[in-house]
């Protein structure tokens, strides 16, 4: 099926690229080296409608569809994955889709406008020390006590865990039922019993926040249940596709950045009295990188369009896009380091940063292996 962007989406791309080149790229290296959380850039992003960009217009948002949001994602990540990850984390597509589809009206009215202005930040806490891919094994418990729920447990790898104002927590509400006994809760982080500790020793995405979270007798009103009790797993599965397409777009942006860096270096660096871009080995490597980026981009935009159409195969194609684009990003970033030679191994050039940042992409929002399981299940 042919796919083209609308005039409006081309305009969104130009605006996102301007913003990314002016506000993100100049501070990318500094924020990475100092592990600086980019609160200032996030605020500017919000002024340009790039934070929480899928929030519907009735709550003050830009109301971008998946395709338009993916255009923005690609451009932000091309400028710097770490800062872009923090901007995406204001209210990642999965959180917005979950609240849009299954949340109560008061949740959207209270939180969506604050996400749009970046006055409030969100997170989603699914993963635990003992259960990552195996969501059904989640041990965090939520027990009903009159008009309240009491939550206890430990979560890990939570993006925005120490920065978020509100977190969607996935907890077990029926001990015997595996993934059929999970529920989602909207939890303001100022609630007593919420504690988050920043994970400092990560490989890449230094400018964004990652945390361990502990819930200790944390009590929220019964009204904070998102959707139906014991249906949380199914609610999440219903909204994962746009989030996975977003990660595919993050991968396309990262791979494009690595390709840009490789071309720039290859045309400047001279060996044997000529630019290394004149050697066939380097030219072929760049040609293969470009082919991988374009193929990943095509699949990503096709998956975004399938999400926007509400197509039956959107989940499967979103997983295929996430799988393919994230693995290509790792390969292209690796090729970019190789083209830089020794200069690819130090922070003087951005190639090493892209190499570190890209490595998260085949892991979060469901690993490559889990995407393959989803694709096979959809077909078989
Ligand atoms: C930077 C970053 C940000 C993250 N942000 C969040 C967040 O905001 N919220 C959140 O909840 N989580 C987040 N995560 C966690 C992420 O979703 C998990 O790391 C991921 O789901 C894998 O879980 P795990 O780390 O426990 O690995 P495991 O599930 O233990 O997997 C280990 C290995 O076994 C493989 N494996 C497991 N099960 C199967 C299977 N059935 N078939 C084949 N292979 C299998 C995996 O693919 C992987 O290769 C983040 C992770 C990272 C790195």
JSON list of C-alpha atoms and ligand atoms in Angstrom, two decimals, residues 85 124-129 131-134 156-160 202 205 210 360 363-370 373, ligand 1:
[
{"chain": "A", "resi": 85, "resn": "UNK", "atom": "CA", "xyz": [13.58, 10.20, 25.30]},
{"chain": "A", "resi": 124, "resn": "UNK", "atom": "CA", "xyz": [4.26, 3.76, 33.53]},
{"chain": "A", "resi": 125, "resn": "UNK", "atom": "CA", "xyz": [5.41, 1.05, 35.95]},
{"chain": "A", "resi": 126, "resn": "UNK", "atom": "CA", "xyz": [5.02, -2.47, 34.64]},
{"chain": "A", "resi": 127, "resn": "UNK", "atom": "CA", "xyz": [8.46, -4.12, 34.96]},
{"chain": "A", "resi": 128, "resn": "UNK", "atom": "CA", "xyz": [9.65, -5.63, 38.21]},
{"chain": "A", "resi": 129, "resn": "UNK", "atom": "CA", "xyz": [12.98, -7.10, 39.38]},
{"chain": "A", "resi": 131, "resn": "UNK", "atom": "CA", "xyz": [9.26, -10.09, 36.00]},
{"chain": "A", "resi": 132, "resn": "UNK", "atom": "CA", "xyz": [10.00, -8.14, 32.83]},
{"chain": "A", "resi": 133, "resn": "UNK", "atom": "CA", "xyz": [8.84, -9.94, 29.70]},
{"chain": "A", "resi": 134, "resn": "UNK", "atom": "CA", "xyz": [6.59, -12.16, 31.81]},
{"chain": "A", "resi": 156, "resn": "UNK", "atom": "CA", "xyz": [12.32, -1.40, 38.15]},
{"chain": "A", "resi": 157, "resn": "UNK", "atom": "CA", "xyz": [13.53, 0.25, 34.92]},
{"chain": "A", "resi": 158, "resn": "UNK", "atom": "CA", "xyz": [10.85, 2.92, 35.24]},
{"chain": "A", "resi": 159, "resn": "UNK", "atom": "CA", "xyz": [11.45, 5.80, 32.81]},
{"chain": "A", "resi": 160, "resn": "UNK", "atom": "CA", "xyz": [10.72, 9.10, 34.60]},
{"chain": "A", "resi": 202, "resn": "UNK", "atom": "CA", "xyz": [23.10, 2.93, 32.65]},
{"chain": "A", "resi": 205, "resn": "UNK", "atom": "CA", "xyz": [20.17, 7.74, 27.25]},
{"chain": "A", "resi": 210, "resn": "UNK", "atom": "CA", "xyz": [15.36, 5.77, 34.88]},
{"chain": "A", "resi": 360, "resn": "UNK", "atom": "CA", "xyz": [18.07, 0.33, 24.60]},
{"chain": "A", "resi": 363, "resn": "UNK", "atom": "CA", "xyz": [14.97, -3.98, 24.91]},
{"chain": "A", "resi": 364, "resn": "UNK", "atom": "CA", "xyz": [12.30, -1.55, 26.08]},
{"chain": "A", "resi": 365, "resn": "UNK", "atom": "CA", "xyz": [8.61, -1.62, 25.19]},
{"chain": "A", "resi": 366, "resn": "UNK", "atom": "CA", "xyz": [9.01, -5.40, 24.73]},
{"chain": "A", "resi": 367, "resn": "UNK", "atom": "CA", "xyz": [12.28, -7.06, 23.67]},
{"chain": "A", "resi": 368, "resn": "UNK", "atom": "CA", "xyz": [12.97, -8.23, 20.11]},
{"chain": "A", "resi": 369, "resn": "UNK", "atom": "CA", "xyz": [12.24, -11.79, 21.20]},
{"chain": "A", "resi": 370, "resn": "UNK", "atom": "CA", "xyz": [8.83, -10.77, 22.57]},
{"chain": "A", "resi": 373, "resn": "UNK", "atom": "CA", "xyz": [6.42, -13.97, 19.67]},
{"chain": "B", "resi": 1, "resn": "LIG", "atom": "C1", "xyz": [16.05, 2.31, 29.13]},
{"chain": "B", "resi": 1, "resn": "LIG", "atom": "C2", "xyz": [14.90, 1.47, 29.57]},
{"chain": "B", "resi": 1, "resn": "LIG", "atom": "C3", "xyz": [13.69, 2.07, 29.87]},
{"chain": "B", "resi": 1, "resn": "LIG", "atom": "C4", "xyz": [12.62, 1.30, 30.34]},
{"chain": "B", "resi": 1, "resn": "LIG", "atom": "N1", "xyz": [11.44, 1.93, 30.70]},
{"chain": "B", "resi": 1, "resn": "LIG", "atom": "C5", "xyz": [10.44, 1.20, 31.27]},
{"chain": "B", "resi": 1, "resn": "LIG", "atom": "C6", "xyz": [9.26, 1.83, 31.78]},
{"chain": "B", "resi": 1, "resn": "LIG", "atom": "O1", "xyz": [9.11, 3.06, 31.70]},
{"chain": "B", "resi": 1, "resn": "LIG", "atom": "N2", "xyz": [8.33, 1.06, 32.39]},
{"chain": "B", "resi": 1, "resn": "LIG", "atom": "C7", "xyz": [8.46, -0.29, 32.52]},
{"chain": "B", "resi": 1, "resn": "LIG", "atom": "O2", "xyz": [7.57, -0.92, 33.08]},
{"chain": "B", "resi": 1, "resn": "LIG", "atom": "N3", "xyz": [9.56, -0.93, 32.04]},
{"chain": "B", "resi": 1, "resn": "LIG", "atom": "C8", "xyz": [10.55, -0.22, 31.42]},
{"chain": "B", "resi": 1, "resn": "LIG", "atom": "N4", "xyz": [11.69, -0.85, 30.95]},
{"chain": "B", "resi": 1, "resn": "LIG", "atom": "C9", "xyz": [11.83, -2.29, 31.15]},
{"chain": "B", "resi": 1, "resn": "LIG", "atom": "C10", "xyz": [11.72, -3.10, 29.86]},
{"chain": "B", "resi": 1, "resn": "LIG", "atom": "O3", "xyz": [10.41, -3.06, 29.37]},
{"chain": "B", "resi": 1, "resn": "LIG", "atom": "C11", "xyz": [12.20, -4.52, 30.20]},
{"chain": "B", "resi": 1, "resn": "LIG", "atom": "O4", "xyz": [13.60, -4.44, 30.43]},
{"chain": "B", "resi": 1, "resn": "LIG", "atom": "C12", "xyz": [11.89, -5.51, 29.12]},
{"chain": "B", "resi": 1, "resn": "LIG", "atom": "O5", "xyz": [10.51, -5.73, 29.03]},
{"chain": "B", "resi": 1, "resn": "LIG", "atom": "C13", "xyz": [12.60, -6.87, 29.36]},
{"chain": "B", "resi": 1, "resn": "LIG", "atom": "O6", "xyz": [12.38, -7.31, 30.66]},
{"chain": "B", "resi": 1, "resn": "LIG", "atom": "P1", "xyz": [13.64, -7.79, 31.54]},
{"chain": "B", "resi": 1, "resn": "LIG", "atom": "O7", "xyz": [14.64, -6.70, 31.54]},
{"chain": "B", "resi": 1, "resn": "LIG", "atom": "O8", "xyz": [13.13, -8.25, 32.85]},
{"chain": "B", "resi": 1, "resn": "LIG", "atom": "O9", "xyz": [14.26, -9.00, 30.75]},
{"chain": "B", "resi": 1, "resn": "LIG", "atom": "P2", "xyz": [13.75, -10.50, 30.79]},
{"chain": "B", "resi": 1, "resn": "LIG", "atom": "O10", "xyz": [12.30, -10.58, 30.61]},
{"chain": "B", "resi": 1, "resn": "LIG", "atom": "O11", "xyz": [14.34, -11.17, 32.00]},
{"chain": "B", "resi": 1, "resn": "LIG", "atom": "O12", "xyz": [14.44, -11.09, 29.49]},
{"chain": "B", "resi": 1, "resn": "LIG", "atom": "C14", "xyz": [15.80, -11.47, 29.43]},
{"chain": "B", "resi": 1, "resn": "LIG", "atom": "C15", "xyz": [16.04, -12.09, 28.03]},
{"chain": "B", "resi": 1, "resn": "LIG", "atom": "O13", "xyz": [15.19, -13.25, 27.87]},
{"chain": "B", "resi": 1, "resn": "LIG", "atom": "C16", "xyz": [14.38, -13.08, 26.72]},
{"chain": "B", "resi": 1, "resn": "LIG", "atom": "N5", "xyz": [13.05, -13.69, 26.93]},
{"chain": "B", "resi": 1, "resn": "LIG", "atom": "C17", "xyz": [12.23, -13.53, 28.00]},
{"chain": "B", "resi": 1, "resn": "LIG", "atom": "N6", "xyz": [11.10, -14.18, 27.81]},
{"chain": "B", "resi": 1, "resn": "LIG", "atom": "C18", "xyz": [11.17, -14.76, 26.59]},
{"chain": "B", "resi": 1, "resn": "LIG", "atom": "C19", "xyz": [10.30, -15.58, 25.82]},
{"chain": "B", "resi": 1, "resn": "LIG", "atom": "N7", "xyz": [9.08, -15.92, 26.23]},
{"chain": "B", "resi": 1, "resn": "LIG", "atom": "N8", "xyz": [10.71, -16.00, 24.59]},
{"chain": "B", "resi": 1, "resn": "LIG", "atom": "C20", "xyz": [11.94, -15.65, 24.14]},
{"chain": "B", "resi": 1, "resn": "LIG", "atom": "N9", "xyz": [12.81, -14.88, 24.82]},
{"chain": "B", "resi": 1, "resn": "LIG", "atom": "C21", "xyz": [12.43, -14.45, 26.04]},
{"chain": "B", "resi": 1, "resn": "LIG", "atom": "C22", "xyz": [14.27, -11.57, 26.52]},
{"chain": "B", "resi": 1, "resn": "LIG", "atom": "O14", "xyz": [13.90, -11.24, 25.19]},
{"chain": "B", "resi": 1, "resn": "LIG", "atom": "C23", "xyz": [15.67, -11.12, 26.91]},
{"chain": "B", "resi": 1, "resn": "LIG", "atom": "O15", "xyz": [16.54, -11.33, 25.82]},
{"chain": "B", "resi": 1, "resn": "LIG", "atom": "C24", "xyz": [12.77, -0.10, 30.47]},
{"chain": "B", "resi": 1, "resn": "LIG", "atom": "C25", "xyz": [13.98, -0.70, 30.15]},
{"chain": "B", "resi": 1, "resn": "LIG", "atom": "C26", "xyz": [15.04, 0.05, 29.71]},
{"chain": "B", "resi": 1, "resn": "LIG", "atom": "C27", "xyz": [16.35, -0.62, 29.40]}
]
